[in-house]
PDB file of C-alpha atoms in Angstrom:
ATOM      1  CA  MET A   1     -43.167 155.236-135.168  1.00 44.00           C
ATOM      2  CA  VAL A   2     -43.712 151.956-136.714  1.00 51.00           C
ATOM      3  CA  GLY A   3     -45.957 150.886-133.779  1.00 57.00           C
ATOM      4  CA  GLY A   4     -48.170 153.956-134.144  1.00 59.00           C
ATOM      5  CA  ARG A   5     -48.748 153.243-137.916  1.00 62.00           C
ATOM      6  CA  ARG A   6     -49.622 149.619-137.115  1.00 61.00           C
ATOM      7  CA  ALA A   7     -52.115 150.746-134.576  1.00 58.00           C
ATOM      8  CA  VAL A   8     -53.784 153.093-136.994  1.00 56.00           C
ATOM      9  CA  ALA A   9     -53.866 150.447-139.751  1.00 61.00           C
ATOM     10  CA  VAL A  10     -55.546 148.052-137.269  1.00 66.00           C
ATOM     11  CA  SER A  11     -58.011 150.691-135.953  1.00 70.00           C
ATOM     12  CA  HIS A  12     -59.165 150.886-139.700  1.00 73.00           C
ATOM     13  CA  LEU A  13     -59.407 147.360-140.108  1.00 89.00           C
ATOM     14  CA  ALA A  14     -61.944 146.599-137.342  1.00 93.00           C
ATOM     15  CA  PRO A  15     -64.755 148.863-138.817  1.00 95.00           C
ATOM     16  CA  GLY A  16     -64.228 147.507-142.301  1.00 95.00           C
ATOM     17  CA  LEU A  17     -64.276 143.855-141.262  1.00 96.00           C
ATOM     18  CA  LEU A  18     -67.451 144.466-138.941  1.00 97.00           C
ATOM     19  CA  THR A  19     -69.118 146.213-141.852  1.00 97.00           C
ATOM     20  CA  ALA A  20     -68.166 143.307-144.148  1.00 98.00           C
ATOM     21  CA  THR A  21     -69.394 140.747-141.611  1.00 98.00           C
ATOM     22  CA  VAL A  22     -72.839 142.371-141.334  1.00 98.00           C
ATOM     23  CA  ALA A  23     -72.816 142.782-145.181  1.00 98.00           C
ATOM     24  CA  LEU A  24     -72.207 139.101-145.688  1.00 98.00           C
ATOM     25  CA  TYR A  25     -74.868 138.098-143.189  1.00 98.00           C
ATOM     26  CA  MET A  26     -77.525 140.484-144.681  1.00 98.00           C
ATOM     27  CA  ALA A  27     -76.729 139.272-148.131  1.00 98.00           C
ATOM     28  CA  LEU A  28     -77.084 135.796-146.981  1.00 98.00           C
ATOM     29  CA  VAL A  29     -80.464 136.513-145.277  1.00 98.00           C
ATOM     30  CA  ALA A  30     -81.747 138.217-148.304  1.00 98.00           C
ATOM     31  CA  PHE A  31     -80.495 135.507-150.678  1.00 98.00           C
ATOM     32  CA  GLY A  32     -82.143 132.901-148.557  1.00 98.00           C
ATOM     33  CA  ASN A  33     -85.386 134.669-148.289  1.00 98.00           C
ATOM     34  CA  ILE A  34     -85.348 135.086-152.121  1.00 98.00           C
ATOM     35  CA  THR A  35     -84.425 131.612-152.954  1.00 98.00           C
ATOM     36  CA  ASP A  36     -86.479 129.902-150.295  1.00 97.00           C
ATOM     37  CA  PHE A  37     -89.347 132.344-150.373  1.00 97.00           C
ATOM     38  CA  ASP A  38     -91.982 130.041-148.532  1.00 97.00           C
ATOM     39  CA  THR A  39     -89.898 129.261-145.320  1.00 94.00           C
ATOM     40  CA  ASN A  40     -89.860 132.620-143.830  1.00 95.00           C
ATOM     41  CA  ARG A  41     -93.048 133.654-145.553  1.00 98.00           C
ATOM     42  CA  ALA A  42     -94.827 131.247-143.259  1.00 97.00           C
ATOM     43  CA  PHE A  43     -93.030 132.995-140.303  1.00 97.00           C
ATOM     44  CA  VAL A  44     -94.295 136.425-141.412  1.00 98.00           C
ATOM     45  CA  GLN A  45     -97.813 135.141-141.922  1.00 98.00           C
ATOM     46  CA  HIS A  46     -98.045 133.475-138.617  1.00 98.00           C
ATOM     47  CA  VAL A  47     -96.634 136.440-136.799  1.00 98.00           C
ATOM     48  CA  LEU A  48     -98.891 138.974-138.428  1.00 98.00           C
ATOM     49  CA  ALA A  49    -102.010 136.637-138.104  1.00 98.00           C
ATOM     50  CA  MET A  50    -101.223 136.148-134.354  1.00 98.00           C
ATOM     51  CA  ASP A  51    -102.549 132.595-134.756  1.00 98.00           C
ATOM     52  CA  THR A  52    -100.123 131.128-132.302  1.00 97.00           C
ATOM     53  CA  THR A  53    -100.363 133.722-129.561  1.00 98.00           C
ATOM     54  CA  PHE A  54    -102.604 133.568-126.446  1.00 97.00           C
ATOM     55  CA  LYS A  55    -105.345 135.037-128.682  1.00 96.00           C
ATOM     56  CA  ASP A  56    -106.323 137.734-126.149  1.00 96.00           C
ATOM     57  CA  PRO A  57    -109.415 139.457-127.576  1.00 96.00           C
ATOM     58  CA  ASP A  58    -107.914 142.810-126.370  1.00 97.00           C
ATOM     59  CA  LEU A  59    -104.947 142.162-128.768  1.00 97.00           C
ATOM     60  CA  MET A  60    -106.413 140.177-131.654  1.00 98.00           C
ATOM     61  CA  TRP A  61    -107.756 143.118-133.403  1.00 98.00           C
ATOM     62  CA  ARG A  62    -104.103 143.864-134.394  1.00 98.00           C
ATOM     63  CA  ALA A  63    -103.825 140.636-136.467  1.00 98.00           C
ATOM     64  CA  ILE A  64    -103.389 140.821-140.137  1.00 98.00           C
ATOM     65  CA  THR A  65    -104.930 137.865-141.772  1.00 98.00           C
ATOM     66  CA  SER A  66    -105.102 139.127-145.356  1.00 98.00           C
ATOM     67  CA  ARG A  67    -102.543 136.987-147.468  1.00 98.00           C
ATOM     68  CA  PRO A  68    -101.727 139.836-149.933  1.00 98.00           C
ATOM     69  CA  LEU A  69    -100.906 142.294-147.030  1.00 98.00           C
ATOM     70  CA  GLN A  70     -98.880 139.453-145.312  1.00 98.00           C
ATOM     71  CA  ASP A  71     -97.061 138.820-148.613  1.00 98.00           C
ATOM     72  CA  ALA A  72     -96.482 142.587-149.203  1.00 98.00           C
ATOM     73  CA  ALA A  73     -94.992 142.921-145.679  1.00 98.00           C
ATOM     74  CA  TYR A  74     -92.735 140.009-146.440  1.00 98.00           C
ATOM     75  CA  ILE A  75     -91.617 141.481-149.882  1.00 98.00           C
ATOM     76  CA  ALA A  76     -90.785 144.688-148.118  1.00 98.00           C
ATOM     77  CA  ILE A  77     -88.802 142.949-145.610  1.00 98.00           C
ATOM     78  CA  ILE A  78     -86.843 141.252-148.277  1.00 98.00           C
ATOM     79  CA  ALA A  79     -86.327 144.482-150.254  1.00 98.00           C
ATOM     80  CA  TRP A  80     -85.103 146.211-147.031  1.00 98.00           C
ATOM     81  CA  GLU A  81     -82.668 143.343-146.381  1.00 98.00           C
ATOM     82  CA  THR A  82     -81.379 143.505-149.924  1.00 98.00           C
ATOM     83  CA  ALA A  83     -80.986 147.203-149.777  1.00 98.00           C
ATOM     84  CA  ALA A  84     -79.083 147.141-146.549  1.00 99.00           C
ATOM     85  CA  ALA A  85     -76.801 144.398-147.762  1.00 98.00           C
ATOM     86  CA  ALA A  86     -76.010 146.374-150.851  1.00 98.00           C
ATOM     87  CA  VAL A  87     -75.275 149.601-148.863  1.00 98.00           C
ATOM     88  CA  LEU A  88     -72.988 147.672-146.507  1.00 98.00           C
ATOM     89  CA  VAL A  89     -71.161 145.968-149.421  1.00 98.00           C
ATOM     90  CA  VAL A  90     -70.530 149.128-151.084  1.00 97.00           C
ATOM     91  CA  ALA A  91     -69.430 150.686-147.566  1.00 97.00           C
ATOM     92  CA  THR A  92     -67.044 147.604-147.134  1.00 96.00           C
ATOM     93  CA  VAL A  93     -65.370 148.453-150.497  1.00 95.00           C
ATOM     94  CA  LEU A  94     -65.123 152.081-149.722  1.00 94.00           C
ATOM     95  CA  TRP A  95     -63.321 151.391-146.197  1.00 91.00           C
ATOM     96  CA  THR A  96     -60.178 150.895-148.488  1.00 82.00           C
ATOM     97  CA  LEU A  97     -60.789 153.882-150.594  1.00 86.00           C
ATOM     98  CA  ARG A  98     -62.349 156.853-148.898  1.00 67.00           C
ATOM     99  CA  ARG A  99     -62.780 156.416-145.342  1.00 70.00           C
ATOM    100  CA  ASP A 100     -65.307 159.262-144.610  1.00 78.00           C
ATOM    101  CA  ARG A 101     -67.752 158.009-147.359  1.00 91.00           C
ATOM    102  CA  ALA A 102     -67.224 154.531-145.973  1.00 94.00           C
ATOM    103  CA  ARG A 103     -68.189 155.579-142.460  1.00 95.00           C
ATOM    104  CA  ARG A 104     -71.420 157.349-143.725  1.00 95.00           C
ATOM    105  CA  LEU A 105     -72.441 154.388-145.793  1.00 96.00           C
ATOM    106  CA  ALA A 106     -71.649 151.880-143.293  1.00 97.00           C
ATOM    107  CA  THR A 107     -73.603 153.933-140.684  1.00 97.00           C
ATOM    108  CA  LEU A 108     -76.568 154.141-143.025  1.00 98.00           C
ATOM    109  CA  GLY A 109     -76.417 150.330-143.715  1.00 98.00           C
ATOM    110  CA  LEU A 110     -76.019 149.434-140.100  1.00 98.00           C
ATOM    111  CA  LEU A 111     -78.916 151.723-139.080  1.00 98.00           C
ATOM    112  CA  MET A 112     -81.102 149.981-141.872  1.00 98.00           C
ATOM    113  CA  VAL A 113     -80.200 146.712-140.117  1.00 99.00           C
ATOM    114  CA  LEU A 114     -81.075 148.069-136.579  1.00 98.00           C
ATOM    115  CA  LEU A 115     -84.324 149.433-137.744  1.00 98.00           C
ATOM    116  CA  LEU A 116     -85.317 146.099-139.416  1.00 98.00           C
ATOM    117  CA  PHE A 117     -84.534 143.882-136.507  1.00 98.00           C
ATOM    118  CA  GLY A 118     -85.048 146.415-133.716  1.00 98.00           C
ATOM    119  CA  ALA A 119     -88.076 148.396-134.849  1.00 98.00           C
ATOM    120  CA  GLY A 120     -89.456 145.726-137.257  1.00 98.00           C
ATOM    121  CA  PHE A 121     -88.907 142.455-135.370  1.00 98.00           C
ATOM    122  CA  LEU A 122     -88.408 143.436-131.635  1.00 98.00           C
ATOM    123  CA  ALA A 123     -90.992 146.261-131.423  1.00 98.00           C
ATOM    124  CA  ILE A 124     -93.532 145.638-134.026  1.00 98.00           C
ATOM    125  CA  GLY A 125     -93.398 141.847-134.318  1.00 98.00           C
ATOM    126  CA  GLY A 126     -92.497 141.235-130.774  1.00 98.00           C
ATOM    127  CA  GLU A 127     -94.810 143.646-129.092  1.00 98.00           C
ATOM    128  CA  TRP A 128     -97.451 144.907-131.369  1.00 98.00           C
ATOM    129  CA  PHE A 129     -98.085 141.378-132.830  1.00 98.00           C
ATOM    130  CA  ALA A 130     -97.360 139.710-129.604  1.00 98.00           C
ATOM    131  CA  MET A 131     -94.659 137.389-131.186  1.00 98.00           C
ATOM    132  CA  TRP A 132     -93.215 136.893-127.651  1.00 98.00           C
ATOM    133  CA  GLN A 133     -96.406 134.836-126.913  1.00 98.00           C
ATOM    134  CA  SER A 134     -95.644 132.156-129.561  1.00 98.00           C
ATOM    135  CA  GLU A 135     -93.763 129.104-128.753  1.00 97.00           C
ATOM    136  CA  ASP A 136     -93.545 128.172-132.569  1.00 97.00           C
ATOM    137  CA  TRP A 137     -93.107 131.527-134.439  1.00 97.00           C
ATOM    138  CA  ASN A 138     -90.947 133.640-132.018  1.00 98.00           C
ATOM    139  CA  GLY A 139     -87.999 135.412-133.715  1.00 97.00           C
ATOM    140  CA  LEU A 140     -87.101 137.588-130.802  1.00 98.00           C
ATOM    141  CA  ASP A 141     -83.676 135.869-130.067  1.00 98.00           C
ATOM    142  CA  ALA A 142     -82.537 135.896-133.647  1.00 97.00           C
ATOM    143  CA  ALA A 143     -83.562 139.616-133.863  1.00 98.00           C
ATOM    144  CA  THR A 144     -81.809 140.422-130.707  1.00 98.00           C
ATOM    145  CA  ARG A 145     -78.544 138.686-131.982  1.00 98.00           C
ATOM    146  CA  ASN A 146     -78.894 140.870-135.176  1.00 98.00           C
ATOM    147  CA  VAL A 147     -79.369 143.983-133.182  1.00 98.00           C
ATOM    148  CA  LEU A 148     -76.406 143.200-131.136  1.00 98.00           C
ATOM    149  CA  LEU A 149     -74.123 142.472-134.126  1.00 98.00           C
ATOM    150  CA  ALA A 150     -75.210 145.592-135.985  1.00 98.00           C
ATOM    151  CA  GLY A 151     -75.107 147.816-132.816  1.00 98.00           C
ATOM    152  CA  ILE A 152     -71.499 146.644-131.968  1.00 98.00           C
ATOM    153  CA  ALA A 153     -70.442 147.164-135.540  1.00 98.00           C
ATOM    154  CA  LEU A 154     -72.075 150.655-135.579  1.00 98.00           C
ATOM    155  CA  LEU A 155     -70.262 151.706-132.345  1.00 97.00           C
ATOM    156  CA  VAL A 156     -66.910 150.480-133.885  1.00 96.00           C
ATOM    157  CA  VAL A 157     -67.538 152.378-137.039  1.00 95.00           C
ATOM    158  CA  GLN A 158     -68.496 155.580-135.083  1.00 95.00           C
ATOM    159  CA  LEU A 159     -65.514 155.329-132.693  1.00 94.00           C
ATOM    160  CA  SER A 160     -62.804 154.483-135.271  1.00 87.00           C
ATOM    161  CA  PRO A 161     -60.475 157.349-135.948  1.00 78.00           C
ATOM    162  CA  ALA A 162     -61.747 159.814-138.425  1.00 62.00           C
ATOM    163  CA  GLY A 163     -59.877 161.731-141.255  1.00 46.00           C
ATOM    164  CA  ARG A 164     -57.398 159.118-142.254  1.00 46.00           C
ATOM    165  CA  SER A 165     -57.511 156.854-145.186  1.00 44.00           C
ATOM    166  CA  ALA A 166     -57.653 153.086-144.601  1.00 41.00           C
ATOM    167  CA  THR A 167     -54.175 152.702-146.098  1.00 40.00           C
ATOM    168  CA  ASP A 168     -52.654 154.885-143.252  1.00 35.00           C
TER     169      ASP A 168
END
């Protein structure tokens, strides 16, 4: 049953590689935001200030123009990205050691990514702060790509065979 073993080995490879891909991506995003703080800080400031939206008076009360609050939001985003990356890196390592723990950690890390980009950027940024109205500071396409990548990885992690070590 050599073919059967090979199929099991490949089925364990996919969730580990997808987890590693998202881990690498999130680590690079966090690293970029830390080492080039001001670039995406401007993005967060403009989205929260709603200064490039249609400026509808019925929506502008939502704007956050306080620089300390904007900076706090940006630092919270970076902390969340860093934590998600760390969880996913550990999960990647664990795919080769203890599959059940790897699945739980990968699930946690991928859900963190989905919350950041789905709830944070698509829902809160896109709808609450009307980011969709901005031609200059609209991160909806990038957030959608991130949700898609993490969502596919989460599906593969959840649908992969359980109860066997990654070396089977």
